[in-house]
XYZ file of C-alpha atoms in Angstrom:
172
model
C 13.301 15.974 -27.553
C 10.319 13.990 -25.888
C 6.749 14.905 -25.924
C 4.658 15.175 -22.250
C 1.881 12.700 -22.145
C -1.216 13.914 -21.539
C -3.509 12.317 -18.917
C -5.916 11.841 -21.462
C -4.093 9.106 -23.007
C -3.096 7.474 -19.170
C -7.049 7.219 -19.068
C -7.315 5.943 -22.937
C -4.681 3.286 -21.697
C -6.243 2.167 -18.632
C -9.495 1.625 -20.466
C -7.997 -0.348 -22.913
C -6.308 -2.817 -20.430
C -9.462 -3.219 -18.526
C -11.128 -4.320 -21.829
C -8.195 -6.627 -22.185
C -8.893 -7.955 -18.870
C -12.595 -8.819 -19.603
C -11.867 -10.500 -22.550
C -9.026 -12.526 -20.800
C -11.331 -13.652 -17.965
C -14.843 -14.142 -19.607
C -13.582 -15.179 -23.257
C -10.229 -16.900 -22.933
C -10.694 -18.267 -19.099
C -7.304 -16.925 -18.227
C -8.369 -15.092 -14.650
C -4.491 -14.830 -13.425
C -3.491 -13.396 -16.586
C -6.702 -11.208 -16.355
C -5.544 -9.856 -13.125
C -1.960 -9.157 -14.160
C -3.583 -7.030 -16.960
C -5.624 -5.257 -14.477
C -2.228 -4.428 -12.567
C -1.076 -2.685 -15.704
C -4.524 -0.796 -16.097
C -3.797 0.387 -12.564
C -0.322 1.661 -13.534
C -2.015 3.373 -16.468
C -5.039 4.923 -14.513
C -2.830 6.099 -11.500
C -1.382 8.923 -13.657
C -4.811 10.327 -14.493
C -7.554 8.821 -12.158
C -6.367 7.176 -8.853
C -9.810 6.316 -8.221
C -10.202 4.073 -10.921
C -6.419 2.800 -10.421
C -7.251 1.710 -6.979
C -10.621 -0.090 -8.319
C -8.834 -2.046 -10.890
C -6.064 -3.135 -7.948
C -9.270 -4.302 -6.119
C -10.467 -6.296 -8.748
C -7.045 -7.932 -9.542
C -6.833 -8.305 -5.397
C -9.879 -10.386 -5.637
C -8.693 -12.575 -8.262
C -5.520 -13.651 -6.785
C -7.653 -14.189 -3.512
C -9.449 -16.801 -5.364
C -6.336 -18.648 -6.527
C -4.360 -18.443 -3.226
C -1.680 -15.950 -4.510
C -1.070 -14.434 -1.096
C 2.219 -12.733 -2.169
C 0.951 -11.424 -5.282
C -2.159 -10.246 -3.319
C -0.140 -8.727 -0.770
C 1.890 -6.784 -3.516
C -1.057 -5.239 -4.990
C -2.551 -4.204 -1.572
C 1.216 -2.494 -1.349
C 0.480 -0.750 -4.468
C -3.103 0.203 -3.361
C -1.635 1.856 -0.096
C 0.861 3.949 -2.015
C -1.713 5.242 -4.374
C -3.980 6.133 -1.170
C -0.948 7.720 0.460
C 0.737 9.767 -2.537
C -2.046 10.618 -4.863
C -5.142 10.745 -2.744
C -3.803 11.889 0.855
C -6.285 9.346 2.431
C -3.794 8.147 5.205
C -6.464 6.293 7.562
C -7.257 4.294 4.307
C -3.496 3.564 3.401
C -2.719 2.338 7.006
C -5.872 -0.157 7.022
C -4.619 -1.163 3.337
C -1.006 -2.000 5.035
C -2.453 -3.886 7.757
C -4.184 -6.129 5.365
C -1.180 -6.314 3.305
C 0.911 -7.310 6.241
C -1.762 -10.089 7.287
C -1.277 -11.446 4.094
C 2.215 -11.662 4.197
C 2.281 -12.925 7.437
C 0.043 -15.837 6.646
C 2.195 -16.801 3.553
C 5.336 -17.044 6.019
C 6.883 -13.818 5.226
C 6.874 -12.302 8.266
C 10.166 -10.426 8.049
C 9.063 -8.693 4.815
C 5.661 -7.634 6.258
C 7.293 -6.113 9.015
C 10.146 -4.425 7.571
C 7.662 -3.020 4.738
C 4.421 -3.021 5.886
C 4.474 -2.214 9.607
C 7.495 0.497 9.327
C 4.908 2.297 7.068
C 1.948 1.932 9.192
C 4.204 3.336 12.057
C 5.200 6.263 9.885
C 1.641 7.093 8.807
C 0.239 6.544 12.460
C 2.741 9.158 13.693
C 1.955 11.492 10.918
C -1.748 11.122 12.402
C -0.518 11.445 15.750
C -1.907 7.976 16.558
C 1.295 7.454 18.972
C 0.146 3.858 20.410
C -0.049 2.498 16.783
C 3.159 4.024 15.937
C 4.882 2.647 18.736
C 3.238 -0.775 18.396
C 4.453 -0.874 14.520
C 7.672 0.063 15.259
C 8.281 -2.274 17.897
C 7.511 -5.036 15.621
C 9.651 -3.992 13.079
C 12.680 -4.040 16.154
C 11.587 -7.275 16.769
C 13.215 -8.783 13.701
C 16.853 -8.353 13.388
C 17.109 -6.275 10.426
C 18.881 -3.257 9.052
C 15.319 -1.237 10.113
C 15.439 -2.148 13.896
C 18.057 0.871 14.657
C 15.565 3.368 13.025
C 12.295 1.971 14.066
C 13.597 1.396 17.733
C 14.393 5.546 17.330
C 11.199 6.111 15.884
C 9.053 4.110 18.457
C 11.432 5.889 21.246
C 10.124 9.642 19.758
C 6.571 8.289 19.455
C 6.808 7.725 23.343
C 8.337 11.190 23.991
C 5.426 12.478 21.910
C 2.642 10.909 24.049
C 4.104 12.636 27.305
C 1.942 15.362 28.355
C 4.193 18.670 27.926
C 2.670 20.120 31.399
C 4.009 16.779 33.234
C 7.189 17.005 31.185
C 7.962 20.579 32.572
C 7.660 19.843 36.090
């Protein structure tokens, strides 16, 4: 029988990972290893302190940006957006973070993945917030790719078009 782990232990593990990352960066001159350790701190903090989790990922993203690891940077940004979306219910910040991740992926010549993952999520969150023009634009970006998501996103874009119609005018 497994014993549930208290959130306290997750916070302590996150602190330990952060201290380890500081040592790796400052004393060992291993900034990329330190950034990966900060990602591990994120995973620990996410269970107990989501705001510290996002902070650690921000530090990791800064490090990956200085070394030009755009795909790794975008992956970390996507993890942060999931934290904004699921744990903190900050949908506007999640949309901004997904847009940033999509831009990084597109600049790293991974447009298909950016559209399939990031723009689809932007469309879904924008639809949830009833920002229909943004939802339509994001879903239509996904449909421009010949991907397995094209039909689903085309359907969602059409639903968003219907949602924009004025009900009074629609009944006439």
